[in-house]
N, CA and C of each residue as an Amber inpcrd file, in Angstrom:
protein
   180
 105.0790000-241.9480000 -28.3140000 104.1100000-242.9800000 -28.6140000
 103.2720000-242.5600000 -29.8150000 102.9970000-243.8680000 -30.3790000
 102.3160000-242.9370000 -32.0520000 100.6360000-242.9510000 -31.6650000
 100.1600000-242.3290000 -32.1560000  98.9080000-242.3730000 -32.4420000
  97.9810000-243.6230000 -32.7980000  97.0440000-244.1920000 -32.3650000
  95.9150000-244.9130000 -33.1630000  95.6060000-244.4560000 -34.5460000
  95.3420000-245.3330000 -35.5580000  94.8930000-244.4350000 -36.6630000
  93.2160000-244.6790000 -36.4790000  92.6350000-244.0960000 -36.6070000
  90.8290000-243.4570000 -36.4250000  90.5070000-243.7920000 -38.0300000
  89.8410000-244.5980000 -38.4210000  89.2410000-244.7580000 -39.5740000
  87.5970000-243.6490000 -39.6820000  87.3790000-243.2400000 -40.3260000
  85.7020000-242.5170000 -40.5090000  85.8040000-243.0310000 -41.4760000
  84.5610000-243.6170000 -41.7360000  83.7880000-244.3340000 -42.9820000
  82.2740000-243.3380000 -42.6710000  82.2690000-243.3340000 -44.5610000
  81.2560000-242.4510000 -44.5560000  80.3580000-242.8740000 -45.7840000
  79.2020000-243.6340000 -45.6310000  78.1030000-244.1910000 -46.8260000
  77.3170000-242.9960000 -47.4210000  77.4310000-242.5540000 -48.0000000
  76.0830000-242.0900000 -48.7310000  75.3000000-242.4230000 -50.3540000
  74.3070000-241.8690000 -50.1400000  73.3250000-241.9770000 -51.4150000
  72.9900000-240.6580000 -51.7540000  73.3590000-240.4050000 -52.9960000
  72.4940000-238.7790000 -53.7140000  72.8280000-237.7040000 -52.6640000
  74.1760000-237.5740000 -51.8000000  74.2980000-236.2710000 -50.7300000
  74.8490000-235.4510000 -51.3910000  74.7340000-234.7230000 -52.4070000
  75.6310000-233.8060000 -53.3750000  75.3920000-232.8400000 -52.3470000
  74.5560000-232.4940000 -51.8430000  74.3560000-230.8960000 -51.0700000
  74.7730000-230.9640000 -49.6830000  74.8710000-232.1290000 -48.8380000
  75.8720000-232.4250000 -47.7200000  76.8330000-233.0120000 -47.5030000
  77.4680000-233.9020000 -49.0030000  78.8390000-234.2870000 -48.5480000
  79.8870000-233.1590000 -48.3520000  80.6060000-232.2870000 -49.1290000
  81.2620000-231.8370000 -49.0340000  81.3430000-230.9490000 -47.2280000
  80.3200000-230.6350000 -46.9160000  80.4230000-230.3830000 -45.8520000
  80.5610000-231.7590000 -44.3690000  80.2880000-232.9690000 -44.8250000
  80.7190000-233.9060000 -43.8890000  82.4040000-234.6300000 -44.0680000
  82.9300000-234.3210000 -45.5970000  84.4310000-233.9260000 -45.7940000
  84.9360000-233.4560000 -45.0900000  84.5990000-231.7910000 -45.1590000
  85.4480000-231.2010000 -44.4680000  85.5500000-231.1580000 -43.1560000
  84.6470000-231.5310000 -42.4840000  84.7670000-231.6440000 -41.2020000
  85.6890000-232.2840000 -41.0730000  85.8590000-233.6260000 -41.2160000
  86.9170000-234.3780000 -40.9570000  88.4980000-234.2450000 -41.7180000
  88.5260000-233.0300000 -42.4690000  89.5290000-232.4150000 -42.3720000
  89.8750000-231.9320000 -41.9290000  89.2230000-230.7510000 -40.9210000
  89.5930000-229.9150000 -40.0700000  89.7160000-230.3720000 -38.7710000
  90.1330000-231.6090000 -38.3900000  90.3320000-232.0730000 -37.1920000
  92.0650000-232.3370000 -37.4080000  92.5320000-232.2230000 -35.9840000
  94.1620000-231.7430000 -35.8730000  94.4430000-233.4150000 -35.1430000
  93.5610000-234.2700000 -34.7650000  94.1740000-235.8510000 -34.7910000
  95.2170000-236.5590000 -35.9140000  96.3700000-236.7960000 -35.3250000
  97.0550000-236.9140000 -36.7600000  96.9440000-238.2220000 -37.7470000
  96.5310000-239.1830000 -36.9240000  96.4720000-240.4330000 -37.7790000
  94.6420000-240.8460000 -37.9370000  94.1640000-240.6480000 -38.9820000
  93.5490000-240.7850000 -39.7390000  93.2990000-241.2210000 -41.2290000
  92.0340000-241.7970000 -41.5670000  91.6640000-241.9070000 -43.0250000
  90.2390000-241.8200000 -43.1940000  89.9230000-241.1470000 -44.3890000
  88.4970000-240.7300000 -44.1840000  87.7070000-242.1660000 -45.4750000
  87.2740000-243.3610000 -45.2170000  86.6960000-243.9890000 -46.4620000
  85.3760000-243.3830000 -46.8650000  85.3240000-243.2950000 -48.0030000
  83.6620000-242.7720000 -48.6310000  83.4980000-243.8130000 -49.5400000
  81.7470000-243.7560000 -49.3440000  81.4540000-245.4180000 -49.8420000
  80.3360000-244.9360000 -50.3050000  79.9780000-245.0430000 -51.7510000
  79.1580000-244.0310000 -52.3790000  77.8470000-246.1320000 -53.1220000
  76.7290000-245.3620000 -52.8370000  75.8770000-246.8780000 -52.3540000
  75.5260000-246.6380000 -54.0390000  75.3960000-245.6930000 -55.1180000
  74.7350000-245.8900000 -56.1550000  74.1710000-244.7240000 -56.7800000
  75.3470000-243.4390000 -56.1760000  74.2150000-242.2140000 -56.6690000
  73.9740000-241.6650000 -57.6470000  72.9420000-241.4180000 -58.2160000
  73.0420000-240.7590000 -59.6490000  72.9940000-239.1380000 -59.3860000
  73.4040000-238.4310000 -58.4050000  73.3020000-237.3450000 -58.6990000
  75.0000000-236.8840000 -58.5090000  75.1900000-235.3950000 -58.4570000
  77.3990000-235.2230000 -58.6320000  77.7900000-235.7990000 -57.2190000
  77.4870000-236.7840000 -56.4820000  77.9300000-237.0920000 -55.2160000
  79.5710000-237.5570000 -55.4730000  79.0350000-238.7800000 -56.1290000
  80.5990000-239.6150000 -56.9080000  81.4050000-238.4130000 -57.5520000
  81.3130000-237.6580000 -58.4790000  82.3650000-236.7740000 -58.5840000
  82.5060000-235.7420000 -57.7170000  82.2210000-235.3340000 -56.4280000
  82.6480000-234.8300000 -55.3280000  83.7020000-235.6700000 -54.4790000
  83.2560000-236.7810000 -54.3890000  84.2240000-237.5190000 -53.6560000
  85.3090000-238.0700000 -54.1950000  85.5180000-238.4430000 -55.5640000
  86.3970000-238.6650000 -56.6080000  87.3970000-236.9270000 -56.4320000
  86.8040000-236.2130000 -56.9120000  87.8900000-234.5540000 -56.7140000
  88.5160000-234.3120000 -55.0710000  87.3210000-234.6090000 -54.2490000
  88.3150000-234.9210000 -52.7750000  89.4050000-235.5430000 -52.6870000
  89.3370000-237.2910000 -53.1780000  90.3820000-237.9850000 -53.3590000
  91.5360000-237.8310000 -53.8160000  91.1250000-237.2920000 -55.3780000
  92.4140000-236.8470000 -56.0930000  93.3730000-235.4230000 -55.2220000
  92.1540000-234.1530000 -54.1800000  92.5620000-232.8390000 -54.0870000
  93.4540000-233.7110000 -52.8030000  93.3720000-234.5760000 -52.1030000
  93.8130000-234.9230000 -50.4310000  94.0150000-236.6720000 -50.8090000
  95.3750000-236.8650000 -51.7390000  95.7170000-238.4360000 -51.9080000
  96.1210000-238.9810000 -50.4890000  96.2990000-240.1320000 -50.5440000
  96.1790000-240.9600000 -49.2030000  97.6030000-240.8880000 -48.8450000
């Protein structure tokens, strides 16, 4: 039987200093069907290019 796929959606604003650590969490989970969306509200600080280098490092 296959798996559910588990969506995590994840909003932030200006989290340069806690996204990468709310990433990886949800990498390190062994559920196999998953997708992680990041939904970046407007940040001007490196949030967007953290989550842009995630994307590209872990394509869909």
């Amino acid at each position: 039987m296959n798996s559910p796929l588990v969506s995590v959606i994840t909003a932030f604003l200006n989290e340069e200093q806690f996204l990468p650590e709310a990433i990886e969490s949800v990498l390190a989970q062994d559920y196999p069907q998953w997708e992680l969306v990041l939904v970046d509200d407007g940040s001007t600080d490196r949030s967007t290019a953290l989550a842009q280098q995630y994307a590209a490092d872990y394509p869909g």
